[in-house]
PDB file of C-alpha atoms in Angstrom:
ATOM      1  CA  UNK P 458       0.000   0.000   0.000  1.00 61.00           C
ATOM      2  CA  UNK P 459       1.536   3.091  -1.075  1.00 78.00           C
ATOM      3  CA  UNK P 460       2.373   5.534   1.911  1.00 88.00           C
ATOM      4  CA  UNK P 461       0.050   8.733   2.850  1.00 91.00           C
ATOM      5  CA  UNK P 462       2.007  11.742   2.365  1.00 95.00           C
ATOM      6  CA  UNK P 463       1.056  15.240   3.945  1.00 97.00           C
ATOM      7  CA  UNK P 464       2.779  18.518   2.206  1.00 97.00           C
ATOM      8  CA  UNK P 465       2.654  21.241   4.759  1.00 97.00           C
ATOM      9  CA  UNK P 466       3.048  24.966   3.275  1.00 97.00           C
ATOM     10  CA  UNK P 467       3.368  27.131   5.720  1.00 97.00           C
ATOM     11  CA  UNK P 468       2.150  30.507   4.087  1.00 97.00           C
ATOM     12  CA  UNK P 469       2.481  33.363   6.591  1.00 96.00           C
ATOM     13  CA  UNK P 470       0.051  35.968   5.426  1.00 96.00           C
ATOM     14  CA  UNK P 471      -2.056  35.638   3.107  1.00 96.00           C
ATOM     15  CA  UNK P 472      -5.846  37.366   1.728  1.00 94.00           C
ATOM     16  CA  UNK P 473      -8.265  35.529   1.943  1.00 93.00           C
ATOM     17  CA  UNK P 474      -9.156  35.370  -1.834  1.00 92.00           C
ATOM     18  CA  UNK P 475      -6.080  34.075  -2.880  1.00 95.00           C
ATOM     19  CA  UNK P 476      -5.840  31.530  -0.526  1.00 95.00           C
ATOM     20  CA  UNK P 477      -9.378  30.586  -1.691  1.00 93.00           C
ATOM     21  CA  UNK P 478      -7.915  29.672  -4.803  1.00 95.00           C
ATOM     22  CA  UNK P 479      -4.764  27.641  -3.916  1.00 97.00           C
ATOM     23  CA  UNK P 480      -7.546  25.633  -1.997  1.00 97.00           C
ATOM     24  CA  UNK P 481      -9.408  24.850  -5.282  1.00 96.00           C
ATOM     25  CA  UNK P 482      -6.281  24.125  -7.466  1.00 97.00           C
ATOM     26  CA  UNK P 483      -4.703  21.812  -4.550  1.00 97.00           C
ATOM     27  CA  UNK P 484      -8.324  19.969  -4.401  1.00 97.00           C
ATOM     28  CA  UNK P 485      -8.374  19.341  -7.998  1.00 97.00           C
ATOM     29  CA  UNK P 486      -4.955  17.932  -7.274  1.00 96.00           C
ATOM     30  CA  UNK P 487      -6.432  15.514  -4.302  1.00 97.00           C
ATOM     31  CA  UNK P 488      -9.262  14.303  -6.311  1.00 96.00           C
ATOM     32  CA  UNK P 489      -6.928  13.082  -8.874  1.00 95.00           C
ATOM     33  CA  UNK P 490      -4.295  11.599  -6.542  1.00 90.00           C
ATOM     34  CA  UNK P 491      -5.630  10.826  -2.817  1.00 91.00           C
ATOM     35  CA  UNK P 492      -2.807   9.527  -1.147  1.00 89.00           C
ATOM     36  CA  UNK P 493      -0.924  12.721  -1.392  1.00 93.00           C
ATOM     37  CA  UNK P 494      -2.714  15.628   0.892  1.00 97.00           C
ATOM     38  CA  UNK P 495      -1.995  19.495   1.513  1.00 98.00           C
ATOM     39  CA  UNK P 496      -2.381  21.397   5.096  1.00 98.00           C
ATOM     40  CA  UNK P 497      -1.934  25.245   4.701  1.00 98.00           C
ATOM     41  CA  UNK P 498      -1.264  27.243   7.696  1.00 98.00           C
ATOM     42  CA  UNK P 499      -1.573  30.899   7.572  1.00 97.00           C
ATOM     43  CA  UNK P 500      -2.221  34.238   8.594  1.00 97.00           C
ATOM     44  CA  UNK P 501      -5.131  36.280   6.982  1.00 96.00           C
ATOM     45  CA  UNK P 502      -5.549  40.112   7.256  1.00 94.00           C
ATOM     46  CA  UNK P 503      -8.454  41.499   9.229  1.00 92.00           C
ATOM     47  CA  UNK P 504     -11.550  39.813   6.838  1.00 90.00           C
ATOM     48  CA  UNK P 505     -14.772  38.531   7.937  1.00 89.00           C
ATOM     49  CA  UNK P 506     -15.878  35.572   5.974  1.00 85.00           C
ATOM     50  CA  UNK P 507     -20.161  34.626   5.423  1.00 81.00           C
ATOM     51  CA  UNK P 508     -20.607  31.130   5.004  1.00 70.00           C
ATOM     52  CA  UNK P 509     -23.207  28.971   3.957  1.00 59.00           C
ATOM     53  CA  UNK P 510     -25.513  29.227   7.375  1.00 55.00           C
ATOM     54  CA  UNK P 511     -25.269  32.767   7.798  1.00 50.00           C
ATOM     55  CA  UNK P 512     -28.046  35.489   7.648  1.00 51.00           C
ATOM     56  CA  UNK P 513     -28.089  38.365   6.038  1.00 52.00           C
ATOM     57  CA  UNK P 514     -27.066  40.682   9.299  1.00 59.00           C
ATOM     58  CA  UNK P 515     -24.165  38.554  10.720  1.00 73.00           C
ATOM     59  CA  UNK P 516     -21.806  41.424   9.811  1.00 75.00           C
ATOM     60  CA  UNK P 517     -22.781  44.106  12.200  1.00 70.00           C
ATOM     61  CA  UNK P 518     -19.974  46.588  10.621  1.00 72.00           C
ATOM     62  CA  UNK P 519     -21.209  49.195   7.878  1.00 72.00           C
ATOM     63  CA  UNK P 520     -19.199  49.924   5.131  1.00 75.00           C
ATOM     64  CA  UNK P 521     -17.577  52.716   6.747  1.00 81.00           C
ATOM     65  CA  UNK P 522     -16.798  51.029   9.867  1.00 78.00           C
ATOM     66  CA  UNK P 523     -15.004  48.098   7.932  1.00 80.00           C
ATOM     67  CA  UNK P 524     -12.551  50.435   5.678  1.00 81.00           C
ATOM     68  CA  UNK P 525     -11.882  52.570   9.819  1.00 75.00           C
ATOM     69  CA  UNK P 526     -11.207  48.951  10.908  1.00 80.00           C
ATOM     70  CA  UNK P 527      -9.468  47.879   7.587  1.00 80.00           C
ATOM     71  CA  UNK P 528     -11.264  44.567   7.359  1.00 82.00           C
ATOM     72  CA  UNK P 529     -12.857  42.986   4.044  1.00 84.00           C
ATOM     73  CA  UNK P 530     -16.054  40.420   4.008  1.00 86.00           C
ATOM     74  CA  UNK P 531     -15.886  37.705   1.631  1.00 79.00           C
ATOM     75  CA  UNK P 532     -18.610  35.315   0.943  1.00 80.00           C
ATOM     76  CA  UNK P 533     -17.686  31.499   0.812  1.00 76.00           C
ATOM     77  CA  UNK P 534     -18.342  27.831   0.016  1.00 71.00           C
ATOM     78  CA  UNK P 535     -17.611  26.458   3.807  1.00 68.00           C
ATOM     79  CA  UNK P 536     -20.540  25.314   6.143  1.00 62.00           C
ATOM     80  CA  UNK P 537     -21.254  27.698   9.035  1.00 65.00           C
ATOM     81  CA  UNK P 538     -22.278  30.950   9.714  1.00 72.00           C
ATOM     82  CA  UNK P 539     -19.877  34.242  10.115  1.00 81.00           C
ATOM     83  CA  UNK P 540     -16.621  34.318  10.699  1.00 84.00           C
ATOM     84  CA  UNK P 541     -13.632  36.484  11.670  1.00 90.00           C
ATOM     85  CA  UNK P 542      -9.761  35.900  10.409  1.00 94.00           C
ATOM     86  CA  UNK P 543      -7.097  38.126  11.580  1.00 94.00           C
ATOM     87  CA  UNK P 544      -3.883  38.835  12.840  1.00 95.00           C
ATOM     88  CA  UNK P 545      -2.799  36.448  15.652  1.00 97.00           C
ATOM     89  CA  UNK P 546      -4.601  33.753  14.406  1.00 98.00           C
ATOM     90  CA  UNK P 547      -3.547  30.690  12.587  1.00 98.00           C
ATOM     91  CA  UNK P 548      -5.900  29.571  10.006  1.00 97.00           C
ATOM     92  CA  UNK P 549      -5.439  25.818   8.708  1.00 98.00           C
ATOM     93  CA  UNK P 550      -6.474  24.059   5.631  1.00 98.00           C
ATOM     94  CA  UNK P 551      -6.384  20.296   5.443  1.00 98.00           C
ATOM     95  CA  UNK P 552      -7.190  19.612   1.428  1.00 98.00           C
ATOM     96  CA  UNK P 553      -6.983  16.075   2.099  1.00 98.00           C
ATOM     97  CA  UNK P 554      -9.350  12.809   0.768  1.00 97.00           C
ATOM     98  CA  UNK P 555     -11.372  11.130   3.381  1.00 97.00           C
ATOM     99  CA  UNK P 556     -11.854   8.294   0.915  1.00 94.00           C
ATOM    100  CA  UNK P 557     -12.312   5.567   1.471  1.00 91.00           C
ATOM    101  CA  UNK P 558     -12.295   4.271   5.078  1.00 92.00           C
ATOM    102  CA  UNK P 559     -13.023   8.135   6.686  1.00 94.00           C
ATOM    103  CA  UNK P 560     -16.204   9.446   4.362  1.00 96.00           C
ATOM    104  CA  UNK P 561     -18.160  10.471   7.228  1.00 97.00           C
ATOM    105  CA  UNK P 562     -18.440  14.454   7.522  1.00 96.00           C
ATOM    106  CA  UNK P 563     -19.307  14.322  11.356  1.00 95.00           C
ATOM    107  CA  UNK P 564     -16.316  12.146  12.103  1.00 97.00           C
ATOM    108  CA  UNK P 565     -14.303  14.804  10.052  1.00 97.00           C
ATOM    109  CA  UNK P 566     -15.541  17.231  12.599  1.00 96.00           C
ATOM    110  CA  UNK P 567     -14.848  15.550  15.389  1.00 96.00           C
ATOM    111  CA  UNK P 568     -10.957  14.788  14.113  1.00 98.00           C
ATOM    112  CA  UNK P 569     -10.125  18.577  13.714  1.00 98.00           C
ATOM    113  CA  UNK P 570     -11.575  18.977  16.859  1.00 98.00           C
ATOM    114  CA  UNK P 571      -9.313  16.313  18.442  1.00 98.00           C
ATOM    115  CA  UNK P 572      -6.202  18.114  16.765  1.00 98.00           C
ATOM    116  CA  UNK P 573      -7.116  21.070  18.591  1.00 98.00           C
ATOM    117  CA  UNK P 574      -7.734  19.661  21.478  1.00 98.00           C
ATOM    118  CA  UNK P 575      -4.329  17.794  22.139  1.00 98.00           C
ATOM    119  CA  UNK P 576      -2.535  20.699  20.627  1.00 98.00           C
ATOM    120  CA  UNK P 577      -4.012  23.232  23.261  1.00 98.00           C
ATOM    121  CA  UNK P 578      -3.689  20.133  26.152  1.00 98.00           C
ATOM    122  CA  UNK P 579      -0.004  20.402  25.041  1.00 98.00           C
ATOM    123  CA  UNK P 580      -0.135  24.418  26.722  1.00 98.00           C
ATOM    124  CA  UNK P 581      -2.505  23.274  29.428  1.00 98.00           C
ATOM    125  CA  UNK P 582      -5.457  24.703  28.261  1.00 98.00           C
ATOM    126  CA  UNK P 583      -8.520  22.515  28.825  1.00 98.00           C
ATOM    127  CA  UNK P 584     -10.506  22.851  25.636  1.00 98.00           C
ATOM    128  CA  UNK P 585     -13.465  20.703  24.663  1.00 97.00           C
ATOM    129  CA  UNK P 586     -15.876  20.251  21.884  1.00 95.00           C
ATOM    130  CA  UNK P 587     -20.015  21.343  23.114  1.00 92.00           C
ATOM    131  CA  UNK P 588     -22.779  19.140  21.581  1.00 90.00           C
ATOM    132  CA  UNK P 589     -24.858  20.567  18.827  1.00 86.00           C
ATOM    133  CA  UNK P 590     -22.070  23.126  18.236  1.00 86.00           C
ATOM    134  CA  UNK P 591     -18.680  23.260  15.824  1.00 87.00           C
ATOM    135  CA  UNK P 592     -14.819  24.037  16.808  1.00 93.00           C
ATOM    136  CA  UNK P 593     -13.903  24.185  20.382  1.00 97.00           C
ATOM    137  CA  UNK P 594     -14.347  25.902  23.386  1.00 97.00           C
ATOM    138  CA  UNK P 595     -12.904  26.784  27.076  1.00 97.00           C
ATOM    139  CA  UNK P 596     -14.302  27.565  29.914  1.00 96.00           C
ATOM    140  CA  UNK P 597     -13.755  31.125  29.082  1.00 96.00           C
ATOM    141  CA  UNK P 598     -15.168  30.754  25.366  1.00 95.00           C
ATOM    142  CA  UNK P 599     -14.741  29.553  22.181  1.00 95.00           C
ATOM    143  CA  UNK P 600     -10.358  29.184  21.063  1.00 97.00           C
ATOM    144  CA  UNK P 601     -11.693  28.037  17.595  1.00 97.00           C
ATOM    145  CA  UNK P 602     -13.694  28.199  15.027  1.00 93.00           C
ATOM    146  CA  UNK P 603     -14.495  25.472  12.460  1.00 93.00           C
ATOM    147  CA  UNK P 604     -15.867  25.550   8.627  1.00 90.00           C
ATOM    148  CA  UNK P 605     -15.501  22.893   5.901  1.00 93.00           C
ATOM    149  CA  UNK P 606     -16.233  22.314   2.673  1.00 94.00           C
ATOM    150  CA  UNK P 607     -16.180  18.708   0.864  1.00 96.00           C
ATOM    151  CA  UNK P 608     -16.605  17.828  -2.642  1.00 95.00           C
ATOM    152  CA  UNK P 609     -15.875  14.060  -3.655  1.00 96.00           C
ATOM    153  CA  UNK P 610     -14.937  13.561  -0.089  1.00 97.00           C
ATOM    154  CA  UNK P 611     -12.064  16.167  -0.793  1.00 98.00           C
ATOM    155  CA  UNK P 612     -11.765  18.511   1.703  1.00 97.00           C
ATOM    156  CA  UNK P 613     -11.361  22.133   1.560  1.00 96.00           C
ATOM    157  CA  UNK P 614     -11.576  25.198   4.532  1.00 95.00           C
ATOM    158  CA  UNK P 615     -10.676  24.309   8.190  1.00 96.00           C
ATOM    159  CA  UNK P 616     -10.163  25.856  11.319  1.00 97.00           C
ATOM    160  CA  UNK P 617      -9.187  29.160  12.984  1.00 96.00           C
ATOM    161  CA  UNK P 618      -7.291  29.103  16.260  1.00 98.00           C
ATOM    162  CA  UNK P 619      -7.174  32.281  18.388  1.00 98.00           C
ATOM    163  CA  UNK P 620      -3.466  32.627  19.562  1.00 98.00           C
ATOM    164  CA  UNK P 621      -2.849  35.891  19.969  1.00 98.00           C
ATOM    165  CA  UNK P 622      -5.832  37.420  17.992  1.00 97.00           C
ATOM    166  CA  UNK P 623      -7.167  40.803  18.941  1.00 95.00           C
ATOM    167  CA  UNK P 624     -10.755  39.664  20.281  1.00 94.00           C
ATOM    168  CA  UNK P 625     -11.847  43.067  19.594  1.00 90.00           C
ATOM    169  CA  UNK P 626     -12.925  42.253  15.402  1.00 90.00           C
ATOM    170  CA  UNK P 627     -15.625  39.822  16.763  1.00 88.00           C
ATOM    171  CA  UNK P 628     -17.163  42.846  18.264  1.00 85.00           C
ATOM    172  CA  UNK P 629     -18.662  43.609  14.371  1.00 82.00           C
ATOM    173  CA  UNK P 630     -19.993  39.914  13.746  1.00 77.00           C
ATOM    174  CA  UNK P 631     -22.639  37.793  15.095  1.00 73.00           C
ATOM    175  CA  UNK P 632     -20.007  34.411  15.304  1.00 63.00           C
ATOM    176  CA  UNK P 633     -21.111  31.380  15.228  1.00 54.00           C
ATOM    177  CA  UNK P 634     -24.279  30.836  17.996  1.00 61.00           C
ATOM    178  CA  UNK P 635     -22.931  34.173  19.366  1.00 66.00           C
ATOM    179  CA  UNK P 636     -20.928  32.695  22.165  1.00 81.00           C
ATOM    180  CA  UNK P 637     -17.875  34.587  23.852  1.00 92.00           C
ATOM    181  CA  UNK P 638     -14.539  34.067  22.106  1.00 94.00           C
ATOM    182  CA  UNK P 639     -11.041  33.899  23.511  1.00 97.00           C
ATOM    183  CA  UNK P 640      -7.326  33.544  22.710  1.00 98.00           C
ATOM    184  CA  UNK P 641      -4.526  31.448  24.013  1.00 98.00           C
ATOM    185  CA  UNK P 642      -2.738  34.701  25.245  1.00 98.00           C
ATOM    186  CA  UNK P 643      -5.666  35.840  26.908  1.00 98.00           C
ATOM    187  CA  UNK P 644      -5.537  32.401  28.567  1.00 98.00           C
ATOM    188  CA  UNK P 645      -1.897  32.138  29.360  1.00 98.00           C
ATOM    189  CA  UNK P 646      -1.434  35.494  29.892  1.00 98.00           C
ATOM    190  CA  UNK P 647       1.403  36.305  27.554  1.00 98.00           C
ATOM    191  CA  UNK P 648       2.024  36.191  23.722  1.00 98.00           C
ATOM    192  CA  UNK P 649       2.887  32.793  21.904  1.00 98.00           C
ATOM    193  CA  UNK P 650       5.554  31.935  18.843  1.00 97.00           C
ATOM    194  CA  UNK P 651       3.313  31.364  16.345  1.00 97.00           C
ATOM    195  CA  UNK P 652       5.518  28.968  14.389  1.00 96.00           C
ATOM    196  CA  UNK P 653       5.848  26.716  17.785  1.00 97.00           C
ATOM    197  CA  UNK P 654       1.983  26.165  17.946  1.00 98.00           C
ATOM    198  CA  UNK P 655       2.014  25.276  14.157  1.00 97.00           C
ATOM    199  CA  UNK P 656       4.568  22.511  14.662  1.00 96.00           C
ATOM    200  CA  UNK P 657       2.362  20.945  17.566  1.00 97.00           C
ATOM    201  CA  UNK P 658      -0.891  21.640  14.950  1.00 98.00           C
ATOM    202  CA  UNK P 659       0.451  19.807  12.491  1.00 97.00           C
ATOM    203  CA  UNK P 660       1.953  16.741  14.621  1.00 97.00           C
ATOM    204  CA  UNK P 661      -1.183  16.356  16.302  1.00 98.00           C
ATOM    205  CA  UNK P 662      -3.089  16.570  12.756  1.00 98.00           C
ATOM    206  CA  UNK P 663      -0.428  13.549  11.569  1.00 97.00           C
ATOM    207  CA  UNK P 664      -1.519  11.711  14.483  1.00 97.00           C
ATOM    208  CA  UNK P 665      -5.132  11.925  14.292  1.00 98.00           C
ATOM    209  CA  UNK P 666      -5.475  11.205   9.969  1.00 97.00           C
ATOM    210  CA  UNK P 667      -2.963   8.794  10.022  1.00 95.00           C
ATOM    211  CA  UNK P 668      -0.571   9.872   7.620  1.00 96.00           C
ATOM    212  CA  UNK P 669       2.432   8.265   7.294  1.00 94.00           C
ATOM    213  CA  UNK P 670       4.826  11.113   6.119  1.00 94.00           C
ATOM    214  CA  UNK P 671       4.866  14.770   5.999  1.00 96.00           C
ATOM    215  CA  UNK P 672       6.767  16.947   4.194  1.00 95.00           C
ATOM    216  CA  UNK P 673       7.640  20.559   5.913  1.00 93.00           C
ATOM    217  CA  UNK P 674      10.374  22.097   4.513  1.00 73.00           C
ATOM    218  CA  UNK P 675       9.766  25.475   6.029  1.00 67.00           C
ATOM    219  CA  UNK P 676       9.136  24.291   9.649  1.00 54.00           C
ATOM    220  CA  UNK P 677      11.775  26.292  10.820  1.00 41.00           C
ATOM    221  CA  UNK P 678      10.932  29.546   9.250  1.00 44.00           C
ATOM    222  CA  UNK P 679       7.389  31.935  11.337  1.00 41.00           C
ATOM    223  CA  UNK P 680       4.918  33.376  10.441  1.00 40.00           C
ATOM    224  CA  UNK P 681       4.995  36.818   8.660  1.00 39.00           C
ATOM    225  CA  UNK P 682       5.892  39.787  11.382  1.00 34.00           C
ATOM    226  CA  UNK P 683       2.953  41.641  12.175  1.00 30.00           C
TER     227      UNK P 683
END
């Protein structure tokens, strides 16, 4: 059997449209070849992103308010409601097939969940998934945010952790079921290395889909300076 092979890019930042498209051009790539999957990490600029789910009035920001605030909104393909991406966060997308032995989208879920999980158990943060609801919360809100989209069990979108995000841009959205939010520096109590907790992501996502190699040829190299 021919060996599972992750390629982890590791983007620093990136807008959200053009990362958009590298998802659709590595998922053609997927569905054509599915032992070889991608996971992009990355940084987005301030953007608000209306999913599938979402009413009209999730974005609570006028038009003025998001050029004072210099944050976009972008309608997408992913499940869920509205969104924020930002500065401080790491945004990661697994274009990876779930066929044939893992073609079950609520088992998906529940696997980036896990990654999350173990990855924020690895800072001693006790996170946990909340029935009924996506992504995964604390005791003093939600860390991160979940929204996927499959097509021929190919998957595309992904998570948003909060590391050290400025909580403030939720302020202008109705996220999610409208439950707090928080960040793992608001947790810890001081600011993280942003390459470090995408190292433990991406372990912890090896772990969890079984893959037997990955390939990360910038592991050593952060994040974009803000």
């Amino acid at each position: 059997m021919q060996e599972r092979v992750l390629e982890v890019r590791r983007l620093g930042r990136v807008g959200y449209g053009e990362a958009f498209e590298l998802q659709k051009q590595l998922e053609s790539e997927v569905i054509a070849d599915r032992e070889k999957g991608y996971l992009l990490l990355l940084e987005h600029p301030h953007t608000f992103t209306v999913g599938r789910r979402s009413s009209e009035n999730g974005v609570l920001a006028t038009a003025e308010i998001l050029r004072s605030i210099g944050a976009e909104v972008f309608e997408t393909d992913r499940g869920g409601k509205v969104t924020y991406h930002g500065l401080g966060q790491i945004v990661a997308y697994p274009i990876i097939s779930l066929s044939p032995d893992r073609e079950d989208v609520h088992r998906y879920v529940r696997d980036l969940e896990t990654v999350l999980i173990r990855t924020m158990a690895e800072y001693g943060i006790e996170a946990f998934p909340i029935e009924g609801l996506t992504g995964v919360h604390t005791s003093e809100g939600k860390i991160a945010a979940i929204g996927i989209h499959i097509k021929r069990w190919v998957t595309t979108h992904g998570f948003a952790l909060n590391v050290n995000t400025d909580l403030s841009y939720f302020n202008w959205i109705i996220a999610c079921e409208g439950e707090p939010v928080i960040s793992m520096e608001k947790l810890l109590g001081y600011e993280l290395d942003m390459a470090e907790v995408g190292s433990r992501i991406i372990r912890n996502f090896k772990e969890v889909f079984g893959f037997d190699q990955v390939i990360d040829e910038m592991a050593a190299t952060e994040f974009a300076a803000v």
